C-alpha cells in the first residue's frame, strides 16, 4: 500500500466511524473537512472503498433514506450504496489512531491525523505533536543552513521565496508549541478527582486541550509545505 492510499483509507475509516455515508457524501467531506484530499477523485475513492469492503472493515448497504426510496422506482436507478463501518473496521481504525510512527509527522499524514484528534487519546496526541515539531525543527535547521550557503548566489525573488518558506515552518512550530503547552496543561488539570474530571469534560476548550484561537489569527495549514 502506498503512503498516500494509506492516508485515504485512514480518513475514510475515520469519517465512517462518525456515521454511514454514500460515496458522494464521503468525497464531499474529504474535500471540505480535510483539505489535503481536495485533489482526490471518485476514481481514487471507490477503489479504496472496495479494498476496505474486501478487508471486512466496511459493508455496503442500499440507501435507506426516504429520498432514496422514492428516487429508485421513479428513475429506474438503483438506490445509492451506503458504506458502514464494521466492528472489525472500528477496531482497525482505533489501532491506526494509536500509532505514532514517523509517517504521522509527515505533511499530509499529519493533517489527516490532526483532523481526528478529537477521537485520539491525549497521550497519542502529545506524541504526534511533539514528533511533528521535532520534524519541522530539523527541516528549519536545514533550510537555514542551505540559505546561508547559497544567499550570495540567489536573486531577490528566489531569496524572498526561501524566506517565505522558512517563515511558514517557523509559524507552524509556534502553533505546535501552543498546542503542546495546552495539551500539557489539560493533562495536569485532569488528574485530581473523578468530580474534577467530569467537570473538565463538560468544558469544551479544556477537554480537547486546544488553545483559544485569536480573532483574525487562523492556525497555519499543516499541509502547507515550504518551497524547496
GROMACS .gro file of C-alpha atoms in nm:
model
  228
    1UNK     CA    1   0.000   0.000   0.000
    2UNK     CA    2   0.136   0.344  -0.089
    3UNK     CA    3   0.163   0.613   0.176
    4UNK     CA    4  -0.099   0.831   0.004
    5UNK     CA    5  -0.354   0.547  -0.027
    6UNK     CA    6  -0.290   0.462   0.338
    7UNK     CA    7  -0.380   0.819   0.437
    8UNK     CA    8  -0.702   0.799   0.234
    9UNK     CA    9  -0.804   0.469   0.395
   10UNK     CA   10  -0.737   0.618   0.738
   11UNK     CA   11  -0.954   0.922   0.663
   12UNK     CA   12  -1.239   0.715   0.516
   13UNK     CA   13  -1.250   0.488   0.820
   14UNK     CA   14  -1.245   0.792   1.049
   15UNK     CA   15  -1.533   0.964   0.872
   16UNK     CA   16  -1.742   0.646   0.860
   17UNK     CA   17  -1.685   0.597   1.230
   18UNK     CA   18  -1.894   0.912   1.278
   19UNK     CA   19  -2.182   0.785   1.060
   20UNK     CA   20  -2.255   0.575   0.748
   21UNK     CA   21  -2.230   0.770   0.421
   22UNK     CA   22  -2.278   0.747   0.046
   23UNK     CA   23  -1.968   0.773  -0.172
   24UNK     CA   24  -2.067   1.125  -0.276
   25UNK     CA   25  -2.104   1.233   0.085
   26UNK     CA   26  -1.766   1.085   0.168
   27UNK     CA   27  -1.595   1.267  -0.116
   28UNK     CA   28  -1.758   1.593  -0.013
   29UNK     CA   29  -1.642   1.552   0.348
   30UNK     CA   30  -1.292   1.464   0.234
   31UNK     CA   31  -1.281   1.777   0.018
   32UNK     CA   32  -1.432   2.020   0.266
   33UNK     CA   33  -1.321   1.889   0.606
   34UNK     CA   34  -0.979   1.754   0.511
   35UNK     CA   35  -0.816   1.995   0.269
   36UNK     CA   36  -0.533   1.752   0.195
   37UNK     CA   37  -0.782   1.549  -0.012
   38UNK     CA   38  -0.905   1.826  -0.241
   39UNK     CA   39  -0.730   1.667  -0.537
   40UNK     CA   40  -0.883   1.323  -0.483
   41UNK     CA   41  -1.145   1.199  -0.728
   42UNK     CA   42  -1.408   0.927  -0.745
   43UNK     CA   43  -1.157   0.726  -0.946
   44UNK     CA   44  -0.937   0.718  -0.636
   45UNK     CA   45  -1.207   0.692  -0.371
   46UNK     CA   46  -1.408   0.395  -0.500
   47UNK     CA   47  -1.113   0.154  -0.537
   48UNK     CA   48  -1.025   0.247  -0.178
   49UNK     CA   49  -1.381   0.169  -0.064
   50UNK     CA   50  -1.377  -0.165  -0.247
   51UNK     CA   51  -1.049  -0.256  -0.075
   52UNK     CA   52  -1.191  -0.169   0.266
   53UNK     CA   53  -1.500  -0.380   0.196
   54UNK     CA   54  -1.284  -0.673   0.083
   55UNK     CA   55  -1.084  -0.646   0.405
   56UNK     CA   56  -1.403  -0.669   0.609
   57UNK     CA   57  -1.370  -0.319   0.750
   58UNK     CA   58  -1.676  -0.180   0.566
   59UNK     CA   59  -2.005  -0.321   0.444
   60UNK     CA   60  -2.220  -0.195   0.158
   61UNK     CA   61  -2.592  -0.135   0.211
   62UNK     CA   62  -2.861   0.010  -0.010
   63UNK     CA   63  -2.960   0.363   0.085
   64UNK     CA   64  -3.246   0.368   0.333
   65UNK     CA   65  -3.345   0.735   0.330
   66UNK     CA   66  -3.691   0.840   0.210
   67UNK     CA   67  -3.528   1.026  -0.079
   68UNK     CA   68  -3.355   0.710  -0.196
   69UNK     CA   69  -3.672   0.505  -0.161
   70UNK     CA   70  -3.872   0.746  -0.379
   71UNK     CA   71  -3.600   0.805  -0.638
   72UNK     CA   72  -3.533   0.440  -0.724
   73UNK     CA   73  -3.877   0.343  -0.868
   74UNK     CA   74  -3.928   0.679  -1.037
   75UNK     CA   75  -3.595   0.692  -1.216
   76UNK     CA   76  -3.527   0.323  -1.257
   77UNK     CA   77  -3.188   0.373  -1.097
   78UNK     CA   78  -3.051   0.162  -0.816
   79UNK     CA   79  -3.056   0.311  -0.469
   80UNK     CA   80  -2.732   0.468  -0.360
   81UNK     CA   81  -2.486   0.244  -0.180
   82UNK     CA   82  -2.421   0.340   0.181
   83UNK     CA   83  -2.091   0.241   0.340
   84UNK     CA   84  -2.097   0.140   0.706
   85UNK     CA   85  -1.805   0.068   0.938
   86UNK     CA   86  -1.793  -0.287   1.077
   87UNK     CA   87  -1.678  -0.383   1.425
   88UNK     CA   88  -1.352  -0.504   1.269
   89UNK     CA   89  -1.319  -0.172   1.085
   90UNK     CA   90  -1.368   0.024   1.406
   91UNK     CA   91  -1.104  -0.187   1.580
   92UNK     CA   92  -0.865  -0.136   1.288
   93UNK     CA   93  -0.919   0.241   1.291
   94UNK     CA   94  -0.857   0.258   1.666
   95UNK     CA   95  -0.533   0.068   1.610
   96UNK     CA   96  -0.432   0.322   1.343
   97UNK     CA   97  -0.516   0.608   1.581
   98UNK     CA   98  -0.277   0.467   1.840
   99UNK     CA   99   0.020   0.457   1.601
  100UNK     CA  100   0.275   0.736   1.635
  101UNK     CA  101   0.549   0.632   1.393
  102UNK     CA  102   0.743   0.869   1.165
  103UNK     CA  103   0.470   0.870   0.897
  104UNK     CA  104   0.241   1.054   1.142
  105UNK     CA  105   0.477   1.354   1.135
  106UNK     CA  106   0.481   1.400   0.755
  107UNK     CA  107   0.286   1.687   0.599
  108UNK     CA  108  -0.015   1.506   0.452
  109UNK     CA  109  -0.041   1.232   0.712
  110UNK     CA  110  -0.016   1.482   0.997
  111UNK     CA  111  -0.301   1.687   0.851
  112UNK     CA  112  -0.521   1.375   0.839
  113UNK     CA  113  -0.419   1.267   1.189
  114UNK     CA  114  -0.488   1.614   1.329
  115UNK     CA  115  -0.838   1.613   1.177
  116UNK     CA  116  -0.922   1.315   1.401
  117UNK     CA  117  -0.755   1.435   1.720
  118UNK     CA  118  -1.098   1.453   1.880
  119UNK     CA  119  -1.108   1.071   1.863
  120UNK     CA  120  -0.745   1.030   1.973
  121UNK     CA  121  -0.617   0.981   2.328
  122UNK     CA  122  -0.427   1.267   2.490
  123UNK     CA  123  -0.100   1.073   2.518
  124UNK     CA  124  -0.106   0.985   2.148
  125UNK     CA  125  -0.187   1.346   2.056
  126UNK     CA  126   0.115   1.459   2.255
  127UNK     CA  127   0.349   1.212   2.084
  128UNK     CA  128   0.225   1.312   1.739
  129UNK     CA  129   0.252   1.684   1.811
  130UNK     CA  130   0.600   1.654   1.960
  131UNK     CA  131   0.712   1.434   1.672
  132UNK     CA  132   0.578   1.683   1.419
  133UNK     CA  133   0.753   1.970   1.597
  134UNK     CA  134   1.082   1.781   1.602
  135UNK     CA  135   1.050   1.705   1.230
  136UNK     CA  136   0.985   2.072   1.147
  137UNK     CA  137   1.271   2.193   1.366
  138UNK     CA  138   1.505   1.961   1.174
  139UNK     CA  139   1.366   2.093   0.846
  140UNK     CA  140   1.408   2.452   0.961
  141UNK     CA  141   1.770   2.395   1.059
  142UNK     CA  142   1.847   2.251   0.715
  143UNK     CA  143   1.671   2.541   0.541
  144UNK     CA  144   1.872   2.796   0.739
  145UNK     CA  145   2.198   2.618   0.663
  146UNK     CA  146   2.112   2.597   0.294
  147UNK     CA  147   2.017   2.964   0.280
  148UNK     CA  148   2.342   3.066   0.450
  149UNK     CA  149   2.542   2.874   0.187
  150UNK     CA  150   2.356   2.999  -0.119
  151UNK     CA  151   2.240   3.350  -0.018
  152UNK     CA  152   2.500   3.529  -0.231
  153UNK     CA  153   2.403   3.332  -0.544
  154UNK     CA  154   2.027   3.393  -0.520
  155UNK     CA  155   1.839   3.676  -0.686
  156UNK     CA  156   1.599   3.885  -0.480
  157UNK     CA  157   1.288   3.689  -0.577
  158UNK     CA  158   1.435   3.347  -0.507
  159UNK     CA  159   1.570   3.475  -0.178
  160UNK     CA  160   1.228   3.608  -0.083
  161UNK     CA  161   1.070   3.273  -0.170
  162UNK     CA  162   1.317   3.095   0.057
  163UNK     CA  163   1.238   3.336   0.339
  164UNK     CA  164   0.867   3.279   0.289
  165UNK     CA  165   0.919   2.904   0.320
  166UNK     CA  166   1.116   2.948   0.642
  167UNK     CA  167   0.852   3.178   0.789
  168UNK     CA  168   0.585   2.918   0.711
  169UNK     CA  169   0.775   2.649   0.902
  170UNK     CA  170   0.851   2.888   1.191
  171UNK     CA  171   0.483   2.978   1.214
  172UNK     CA  172   0.379   2.615   1.236
  173UNK     CA  173   0.642   2.545   1.504
  174UNK     CA  174   0.496   2.829   1.714
  175UNK     CA  175   0.146   2.688   1.660
  176UNK     CA  176   0.263   2.341   1.767
  177UNK     CA  177   0.425   2.488   2.078
  178UNK     CA  178   0.090   2.640   2.176
  179UNK     CA  179  -0.091   2.312   2.118
  180UNK     CA  180   0.164   2.112   2.316
  181UNK     CA  181   0.151   2.353   2.610
  182UNK     CA  182  -0.231   2.339   2.608
  183UNK     CA  183  -0.226   1.959   2.600
  184UNK     CA  184   0.013   1.952   2.895
  185UNK     CA  185  -0.197   2.198   3.091
  186UNK     CA  186  -0.512   1.999   3.019
  187UNK     CA  187  -0.346   1.675   3.127
  188UNK     CA  188  -0.229   1.828   3.454
  189UNK     CA  189  -0.575   1.967   3.526
  190UNK     CA  190  -0.739   1.632   3.455
  191UNK     CA  191  -0.553   1.432   3.721
  192UNK     CA  192  -0.707   1.507   4.066
  193UNK     CA  193  -1.053   1.351   4.119
  194UNK     CA  194  -1.343   1.194   3.929
  195UNK     CA  195  -1.552   1.502   4.010
  196UNK     CA  196  -1.298   1.742   3.860
  197UNK     CA  197  -1.253   1.515   3.557
  198UNK     CA  198  -1.628   1.513   3.491
  199UNK     CA  199  -1.643   1.890   3.521
  200UNK     CA  200  -1.348   1.931   3.287
  201UNK     CA  201  -1.500   1.702   3.023
  202UNK     CA  202  -1.807   1.925   3.016
  203UNK     CA  203  -1.591   2.229   2.938
  204UNK     CA  204  -1.536   2.245   2.563
  205UNK     CA  205  -1.199   2.422   2.550
  206UNK     CA  206  -1.027   2.231   2.830
  207UNK     CA  207  -1.137   1.882   2.734
  208UNK     CA  208  -0.967   1.891   2.395
  209UNK     CA  209  -0.654   2.073   2.503
  210UNK     CA  210  -0.686   2.319   2.214
  211UNK     CA  211  -0.569   2.677   2.267
  212UNK     CA  212  -0.819   2.952   2.225
  213UNK     CA  213  -0.798   3.097   1.878
  214UNK     CA  214  -0.748   3.470   1.850
  215UNK     CA  215  -0.966   3.673   1.614
  216UNK     CA  216  -0.814   3.713   1.267
  217UNK     CA  217  -0.537   3.468   1.362
  218UNK     CA  218  -0.617   3.131   1.200
  219UNK     CA  219  -0.376   2.842   1.260
  220UNK     CA  220  -0.139   2.755   0.976
  221UNK     CA  221  -0.235   2.478   0.736
  222UNK     CA  222  -0.033   2.170   0.846
  223UNK     CA  223  -0.012   2.064   0.480
  224UNK     CA  224   0.142   2.399   0.377
  225UNK     CA  225   0.483   2.291   0.258
  226UNK     CA  226   0.774   2.533   0.230
  227UNK     CA  227   0.922   2.597  -0.107
  228UNK     CA  228   1.210   2.362  -0.193
   0.00000   0.00000   0.00000
